[in-house]
Tab-separated table of C-alpha atoms in Angstrom:
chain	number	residue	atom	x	y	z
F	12	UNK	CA	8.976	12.256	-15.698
F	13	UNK	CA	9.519	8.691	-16.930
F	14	UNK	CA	12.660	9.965	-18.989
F	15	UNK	CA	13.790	11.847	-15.917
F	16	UNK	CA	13.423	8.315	-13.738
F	17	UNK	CA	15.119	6.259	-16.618
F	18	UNK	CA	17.777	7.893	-16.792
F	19	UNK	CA	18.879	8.984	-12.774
F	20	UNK	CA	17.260	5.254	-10.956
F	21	UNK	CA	20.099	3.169	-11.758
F	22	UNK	CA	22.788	5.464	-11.887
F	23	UNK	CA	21.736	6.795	-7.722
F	24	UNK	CA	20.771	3.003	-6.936
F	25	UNK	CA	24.668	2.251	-7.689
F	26	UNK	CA	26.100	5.008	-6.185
F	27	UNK	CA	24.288	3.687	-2.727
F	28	UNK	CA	25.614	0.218	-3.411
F	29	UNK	CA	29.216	1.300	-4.399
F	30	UNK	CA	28.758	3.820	-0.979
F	31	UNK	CA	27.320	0.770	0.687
F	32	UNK	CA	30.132	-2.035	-0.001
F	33	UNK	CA	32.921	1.019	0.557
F	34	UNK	CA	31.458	1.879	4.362
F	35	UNK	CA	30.579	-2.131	5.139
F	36	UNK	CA	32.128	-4.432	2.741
F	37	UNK	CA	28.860	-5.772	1.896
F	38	UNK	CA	26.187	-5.624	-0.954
F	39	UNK	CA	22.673	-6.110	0.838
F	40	UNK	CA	20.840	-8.546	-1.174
F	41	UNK	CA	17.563	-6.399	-1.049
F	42	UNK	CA	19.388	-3.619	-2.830
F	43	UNK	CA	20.899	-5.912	-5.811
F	44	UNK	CA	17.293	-7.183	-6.592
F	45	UNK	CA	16.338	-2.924	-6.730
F	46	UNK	CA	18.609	-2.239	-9.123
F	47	UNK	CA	17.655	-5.561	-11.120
F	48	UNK	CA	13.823	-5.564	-10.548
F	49	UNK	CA	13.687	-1.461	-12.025
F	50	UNK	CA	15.204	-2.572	-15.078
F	51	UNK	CA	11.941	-4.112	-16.039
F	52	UNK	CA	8.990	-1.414	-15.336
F	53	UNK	CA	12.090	1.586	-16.605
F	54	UNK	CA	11.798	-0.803	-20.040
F	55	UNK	CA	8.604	-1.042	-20.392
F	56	UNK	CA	8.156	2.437	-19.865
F	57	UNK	CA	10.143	3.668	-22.134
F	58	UNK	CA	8.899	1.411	-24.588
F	59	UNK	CA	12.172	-0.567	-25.385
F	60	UNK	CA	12.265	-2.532	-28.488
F	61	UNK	CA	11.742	-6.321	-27.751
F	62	UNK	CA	15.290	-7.074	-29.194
F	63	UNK	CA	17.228	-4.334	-26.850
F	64	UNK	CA	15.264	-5.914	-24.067
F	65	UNK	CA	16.370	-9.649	-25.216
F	66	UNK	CA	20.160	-7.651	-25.861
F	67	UNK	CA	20.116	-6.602	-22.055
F	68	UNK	CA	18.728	-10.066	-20.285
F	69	UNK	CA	21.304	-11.546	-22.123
F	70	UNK	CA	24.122	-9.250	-21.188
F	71	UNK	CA	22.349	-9.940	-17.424
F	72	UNK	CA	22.557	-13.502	-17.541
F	73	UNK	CA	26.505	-13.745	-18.922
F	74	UNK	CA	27.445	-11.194	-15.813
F	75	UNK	CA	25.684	-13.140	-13.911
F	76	UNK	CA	27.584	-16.944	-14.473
F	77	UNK	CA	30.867	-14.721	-15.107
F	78	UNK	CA	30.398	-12.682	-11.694
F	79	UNK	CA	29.814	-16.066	-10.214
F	80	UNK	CA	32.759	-17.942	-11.960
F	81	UNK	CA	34.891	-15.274	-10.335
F	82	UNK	CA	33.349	-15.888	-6.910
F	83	UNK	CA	34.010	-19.368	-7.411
F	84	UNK	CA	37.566	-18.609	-7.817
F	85	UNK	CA	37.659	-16.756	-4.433
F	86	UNK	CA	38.208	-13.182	-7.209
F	87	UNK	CA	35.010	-11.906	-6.076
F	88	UNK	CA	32.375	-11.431	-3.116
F	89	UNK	CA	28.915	-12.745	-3.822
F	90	UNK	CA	27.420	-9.522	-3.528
F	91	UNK	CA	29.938	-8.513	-6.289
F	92	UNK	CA	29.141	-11.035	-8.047
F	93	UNK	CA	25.186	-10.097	-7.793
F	94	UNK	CA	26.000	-6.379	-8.513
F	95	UNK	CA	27.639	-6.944	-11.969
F	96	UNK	CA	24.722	-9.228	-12.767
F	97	UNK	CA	21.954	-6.445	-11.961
F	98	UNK	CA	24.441	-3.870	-13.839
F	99	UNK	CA	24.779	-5.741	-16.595
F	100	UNK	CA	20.735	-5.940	-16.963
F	101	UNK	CA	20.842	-1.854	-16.800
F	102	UNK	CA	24.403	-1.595	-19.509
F	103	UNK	CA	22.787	-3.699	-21.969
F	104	UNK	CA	24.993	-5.115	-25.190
F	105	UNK	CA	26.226	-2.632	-27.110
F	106	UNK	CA	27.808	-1.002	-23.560
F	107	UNK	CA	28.874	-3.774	-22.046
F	108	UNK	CA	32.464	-3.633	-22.996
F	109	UNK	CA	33.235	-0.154	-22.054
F	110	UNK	CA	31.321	-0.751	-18.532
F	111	UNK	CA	33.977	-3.470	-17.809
F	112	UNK	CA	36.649	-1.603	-19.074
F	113	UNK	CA	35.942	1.720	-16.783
F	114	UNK	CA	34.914	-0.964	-14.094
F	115	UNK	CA	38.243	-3.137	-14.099
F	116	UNK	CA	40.250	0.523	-14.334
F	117	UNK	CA	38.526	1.920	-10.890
F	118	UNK	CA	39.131	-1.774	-9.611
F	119	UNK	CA	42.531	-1.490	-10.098
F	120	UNK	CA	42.788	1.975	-8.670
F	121	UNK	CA	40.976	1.274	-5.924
F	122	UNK	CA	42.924	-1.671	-5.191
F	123	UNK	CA	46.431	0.162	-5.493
F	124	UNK	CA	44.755	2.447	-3.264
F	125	UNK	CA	43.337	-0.463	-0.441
F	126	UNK	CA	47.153	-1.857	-0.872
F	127	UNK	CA	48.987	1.613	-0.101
F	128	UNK	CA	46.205	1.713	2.665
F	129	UNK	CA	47.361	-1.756	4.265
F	130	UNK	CA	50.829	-1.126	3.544
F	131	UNK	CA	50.987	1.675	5.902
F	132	UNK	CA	49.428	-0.247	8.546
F	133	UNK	CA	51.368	-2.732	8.323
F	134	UNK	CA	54.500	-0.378	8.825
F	135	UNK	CA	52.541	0.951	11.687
F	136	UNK	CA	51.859	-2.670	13.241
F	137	UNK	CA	55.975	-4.044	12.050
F	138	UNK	CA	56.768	-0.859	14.826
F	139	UNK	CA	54.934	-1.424	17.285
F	140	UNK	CA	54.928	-5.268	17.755
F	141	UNK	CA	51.446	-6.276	16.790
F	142	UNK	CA	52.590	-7.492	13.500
F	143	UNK	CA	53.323	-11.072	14.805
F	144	UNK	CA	49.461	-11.425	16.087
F	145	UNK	CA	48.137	-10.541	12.615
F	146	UNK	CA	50.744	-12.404	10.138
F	147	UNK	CA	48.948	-14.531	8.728
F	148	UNK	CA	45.230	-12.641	8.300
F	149	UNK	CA	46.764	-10.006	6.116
F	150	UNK	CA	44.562	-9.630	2.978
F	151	UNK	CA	43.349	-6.232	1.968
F	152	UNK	CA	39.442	-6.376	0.972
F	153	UNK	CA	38.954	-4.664	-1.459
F	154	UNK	CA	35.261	-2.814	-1.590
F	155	UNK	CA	34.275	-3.866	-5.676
F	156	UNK	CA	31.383	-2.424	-5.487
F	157	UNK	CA	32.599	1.027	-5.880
F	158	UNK	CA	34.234	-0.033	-8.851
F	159	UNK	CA	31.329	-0.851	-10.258
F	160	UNK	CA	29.280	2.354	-9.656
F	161	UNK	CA	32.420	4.145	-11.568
F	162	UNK	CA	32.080	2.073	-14.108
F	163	UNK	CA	28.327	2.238	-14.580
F	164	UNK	CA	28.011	5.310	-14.080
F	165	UNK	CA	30.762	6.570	-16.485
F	166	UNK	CA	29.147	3.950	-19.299
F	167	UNK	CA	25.811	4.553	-18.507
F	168	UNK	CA	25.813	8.107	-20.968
F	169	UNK	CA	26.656	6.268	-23.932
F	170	UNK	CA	23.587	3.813	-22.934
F	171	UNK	CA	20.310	3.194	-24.103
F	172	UNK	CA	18.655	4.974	-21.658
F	173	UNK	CA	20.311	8.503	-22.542
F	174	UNK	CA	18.121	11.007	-24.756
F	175	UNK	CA	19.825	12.227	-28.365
F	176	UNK	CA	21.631	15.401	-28.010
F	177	UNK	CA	19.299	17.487	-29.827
């Protein structure tokens, strides 16, 4: 059961936050501390190695000041900012790189996709005459957090967490 838990809690708790930001453009708060607080009883459960565990606060604490450097910038919501913290805690060293990676590669996507998105409305709004009300508000959001649940979720095999193939 514990094996089971360690290796499907994270990966569902990002899929609701990815779902989350795409539906609301927001990140509650409540679930960013989930996904970061069940990193600690899923490790001690599974008995991780003091080192792995040091590996993986680590990793949580650089996401952390770079998710925040990158809200400071105005790159990056605060939620955003919390998510790659908690994920970060979950990916752990030695997966860190190919979490970004995927994560910056569905970012991209999705923002070609939000762009194509606000492009058509804005050839929708140009015909009709509205365009002159919203010129200067246009700025396609773009929901990160989905990003990040592709990217976790496409690292997270090569993780810790996953059993040997046998």
């Amino acid at each position: 059961m514990i094996q089971f838990l360690s290796v499907t809690v994270f990966p569902a708790l990002m899929i609701i936050a990815g779902a989350g930001d795409a539906l609301s453009m927001r990140i509650p708060n409540w679930l960013t501390a989930l996904i970061a607080l069940t990193f600690f009883p899923m490790a001690v459960m599974t008995a991780m190695p003091l080192d792995v565990l040091g590996l993986h606060l680590l990793v949580g604490i650089a996401m952390f000041v770079l998710g925040f450097a990158l809200f400071a910038l105005g790159l990056f919501g605060g939620g955003d900012a919390k998510l790659l913290a908690a994920a970060g805690l979950w990916i752990g060293w030695p997966d860190l790189v190919p979490f970004l990676v995927l994560t910056a590669f569905a970012g991209g996507v999705l923002a070609l996709c939000v762009g194509l998105w606000s492009a058509v409305n804005f050839a929708s709004e140009v015909e009709d005459g509205r365009i002159f009300r919203h010129l200067g508000s246009i700025k396609p959001n773009v929901p990160y957090g989905y990003a990040f649940a592709i990217g976790a979720i496409l690292a997270f095999p090569q993780s810790w967490w996953m059993p040997p193939a046998a």
